[in-house]
Amino acid sequence: MYIPGHLALAAHLVTTSLLYAQPAAANVEKTIFIAPRLEPVPAESPVIDDLGLQRLSPEEFKLRTNLNASFPTQQLPDGTESWFFLEDLNPGQRYEVRVCWLATQPTAFTLDTYSLGEAMSSPAILSSLAKYSETLLASAPSKSSVKASNDKDYLYPPKSRRQPNSPRVKLDPRNTKDLLRDALTSISEVESVLFLRILAAADYYTANSTLMESVQPVKADIILDPFLLNVFPRSLVPTVIYALPVAVLVYFIGAYIAKTLSIAITTAGDDSSNKKEVKKDQ
Ligand SMILES: *[C@@H]1O[C@H](CO)[C@@H](O)[C@H](O)[C@H]1NC(C)=O
Ligand SMILES: *[C@@H]1O[C@H](CO)[C@@H](O)[C@H](O)[C@H]1NC(C)=O
């Protein structure tokens, strides 16, 4: 029996290369969710702008940022939290949000999404959101958004809900929560939006005492990826386009090998039956 060596080798190389077709990314953690139905969003009120959260939408789908992390404690078993705002979602569509980070910063991430309704009805979420927003605004006024728009990976400036001449609301740390609740109840526009919470817990042990005392912020990419036909992530499409001709080629090579094998087996069968007949004659 003879299988052309170069064909077998080609089939092997092709299947092996398919395994590595996915980019060898760093670590990835993700959450998959269905975009909520349209909800009233406070369009007139600039409070969502004033929260200072970084945003993601299907058009502005990638964000490079630094996420604060900490070692797990009794109060914060999943580490430090960061909040983001997902907007312009397509109601009922499946999406995934991924966090990608370097293996040199071992971190355990936990991702959750909350609708406006859930945020509004949960005092715990409201206060955690308010606390994060206050920290953001206190560290430097809209420092995060300035940084984001300077970053060349951030392709589009965030959409502003603020009317050009409306004054910026002064957020008082004591009443952010009330302001937020008021804003969320003032109905003016419907949109499919979500709050995204990312918890980051440091996941390493090192002899370097500096690194054991204070955890470095984790440099991460946050990517919002819609699923095409609610089946597979949009970002996988280039891989599929690349893999398809290869799959077709592999199919035909496989068919050829199978045919060669069956011919070989049939021939071998014929040979042995011929021999038997020869024996009988003798
Ligand atoms: C992140 O950590 C730094 C240093 O501890 C702190 O100054 C900053 O306010 C934190 N940022 C947020 C959003 O919590
Ligand atoms: C500990 O880590 C910090 C931050 O990476 C670094 O600057 C410092 O040199 C390290 N110290 C030692 C003793 O390796």
Short mmCIF file of C-alpha atoms in Angstrom, two decimals, residues 124-260:
data_model
loop_
_atom_site.label_atom_id
_atom_site.label_comp_id
_atom_site.label_asym_id
_atom_site.label_seq_id
_atom_site.Cartn_x
_atom_site.Cartn_y
_atom_site.Cartn_z
CA ALA A 124 -24.81 48.14 46.80
CA ILE A 125 -24.21 48.63 43.08
CA LEU A 126 -25.18 52.30 43.19
CA SER A 127 -22.79 53.07 46.00
CA SER A 128 -19.95 51.09 44.45
CA LEU A 129 -20.48 52.90 41.14
CA ALA A 130 -20.60 56.25 42.92
CA LYS A 131 -17.45 55.43 44.87
CA TYR A 132 -15.54 54.46 41.72
CA SER A 133 -16.73 57.60 39.92
CA GLU A 134 -15.63 59.80 42.82
CA THR A 135 -12.16 58.21 42.84
CA LEU A 136 -11.89 58.73 39.09
CA LEU A 137 -12.91 62.36 39.30
CA ALA A 138 -10.85 63.06 42.40
CA SER A 139 -7.60 61.62 41.01
CA ALA A 140 -7.73 64.20 38.18
CA PRO A 141 -10.72 65.76 36.43
CA SER A 142 -11.53 63.48 33.48
CA LYS A 143 -7.94 62.27 33.47
CA SER A 144 -9.03 58.88 32.23
CA SER A 145 -10.90 60.27 29.22
CA VAL A 146 -8.00 62.56 28.29
CA LYS A 147 -5.63 59.64 28.52
CA ALA A 148 -7.95 57.48 26.48
CA SER A 149 -8.31 60.00 23.66
CA ASN A 150 -4.53 60.44 23.48
CA ASP A 151 -4.07 56.73 23.11
CA LYS A 152 -3.90 55.81 19.44
CA ASP A 153 -5.66 52.53 20.16
CA TYR A 154 -8.72 54.49 21.14
CA LEU A 155 -10.09 55.25 17.71
CA TYR A 156 -13.13 57.38 18.40
CA PRO A 157 -13.75 60.12 20.95
CA PRO A 158 -16.47 59.20 23.43
CA LYS A 159 -19.95 60.30 22.47
CA SER A 160 -21.08 63.12 24.72
CA ARG A 161 -24.58 63.32 26.05
CA ARG A 162 -23.90 66.83 27.25
CA GLN A 163 -25.46 69.73 25.38
CA PRO A 164 -22.58 71.92 24.15
CA ASN A 165 -23.39 74.82 26.50
CA SER A 166 -24.81 72.99 29.49
CA PRO A 167 -22.77 73.52 32.65
CA ARG A 168 -20.92 70.60 34.17
CA VAL A 169 -22.71 69.36 37.25
CA LYS A 170 -20.55 69.67 40.34
CA LEU A 171 -20.45 66.21 41.80
CA ASP A 172 -20.40 66.31 45.55
CA PRO A 173 -19.07 63.02 46.95
CA ARG A 174 -21.92 62.98 49.46
CA ASN A 175 -24.70 63.23 46.89
CA THR A 176 -23.35 61.42 43.83
CA LYS A 177 -25.57 58.48 44.67
CA ASP A 178 -28.71 60.65 44.86
CA LEU A 179 -27.76 62.50 41.67
CA LEU A 180 -27.23 59.20 39.94
CA ARG A 181 -30.58 57.87 41.10
CA ASP A 182 -32.36 61.07 40.01
CA ALA A 183 -30.65 60.98 36.64
CA LEU A 184 -31.51 57.37 36.08
CA THR A 185 -35.18 58.02 36.78
CA SER A 186 -35.50 61.07 34.50
CA ILE A 187 -36.78 59.52 31.30
CA SER A 188 -35.72 61.12 28.05
CA GLU A 189 -34.29 58.67 25.54
CA VAL A 190 -34.32 54.92 25.05
CA GLU A 191 -31.12 52.98 24.47
CA SER A 192 -29.64 49.58 25.19
CA VAL A 193 -26.86 50.19 27.69
CA LEU A 194 -25.09 48.30 30.45
CA PHE A 195 -22.69 49.00 33.25
CA LEU A 196 -19.66 46.70 33.14
CA ARG A 197 -17.85 45.85 36.34
CA ILE A 198 -14.36 44.37 36.23
CA LEU A 199 -12.89 42.97 39.42
CA ALA A 200 -9.12 42.50 39.42
CA ALA A 201 -7.37 40.39 42.04
CA ALA A 202 -3.61 40.00 42.01
CA ASP A 203 -2.71 36.35 41.56
CA TYR A 204 1.00 35.99 42.25
CA TYR A 205 3.60 35.48 44.91
CA THR A 206 7.01 37.09 44.65
CA ALA A 207 10.05 37.63 46.87
CA ASN A 208 9.99 41.30 45.78
CA SER A 209 8.44 42.97 48.83
CA THR A 210 7.53 46.15 46.86
CA LEU A 211 5.33 44.07 44.58
CA MET A 212 3.82 42.17 47.53
CA GLU A 213 2.86 45.43 49.29
CA SER A 214 1.44 47.40 46.38
CA VAL A 215 0.04 45.77 43.28
CA GLN A 216 0.92 47.50 40.02
CA PRO A 217 -2.07 48.54 37.87
CA VAL A 218 -2.64 45.92 35.21
CA LYS A 219 -2.28 47.10 31.61
CA ALA A 220 -5.23 45.58 29.80
CA ASP A 221 -7.26 45.74 26.60
CA ILE A 222 -11.02 45.66 27.04
CA ILE A 223 -12.81 44.54 23.89
CA LEU A 224 -16.52 44.54 23.14
CA ASP A 225 -17.22 41.92 20.47
CA PRO A 226 -20.66 41.41 18.91
CA PHE A 227 -21.59 37.87 17.83
CA LEU A 228 -22.51 37.53 14.15
CA LEU A 229 -25.94 35.89 13.85
CA ASN A 230 -25.60 35.40 17.62
CA VAL A 231 -23.30 32.45 16.84
CA PHE A 232 -19.65 33.48 16.75
CA PRO A 233 -17.68 36.59 17.70
CA ARG A 234 -17.09 39.14 14.93
CA SER A 235 -13.35 39.19 15.65
CA LEU A 236 -13.10 35.52 14.67
CA VAL A 237 -14.31 36.24 11.11
CA PRO A 238 -10.79 36.80 9.67
CA THR A 239 -9.73 33.43 11.14
CA VAL A 240 -12.75 31.73 9.58
CA ILE A 241 -12.06 33.34 6.19
CA TYR A 242 -8.47 32.14 6.43
CA ALA A 243 -9.45 28.67 7.65
CA LEU A 244 -12.20 27.98 5.11
CA PRO A 245 -10.05 27.32 1.98
CA VAL A 246 -7.67 25.33 4.15
CA ALA A 247 -10.58 23.24 5.45
CA VAL A 248 -11.76 22.60 1.88
CA LEU A 249 -8.23 21.57 0.88
CA VAL A 250 -7.98 19.25 3.88
CA TYR A 251 -11.34 17.73 2.92
CA PHE A 252 -10.14 16.88 -0.58
CA ILE A 253 -6.78 15.58 0.60
CA GLY A 254 -8.66 13.43 3.15
CA ALA A 255 -10.98 12.10 0.43
CA TYR A 256 -7.97 11.30 -1.77
CA ILE A 257 -6.19 9.46 1.04
CA ALA A 258 -9.35 7.50 1.89
CA LYS A 259 -9.76 6.52 -1.76
CA THR A 260 -6.10 5.46 -2.07
#
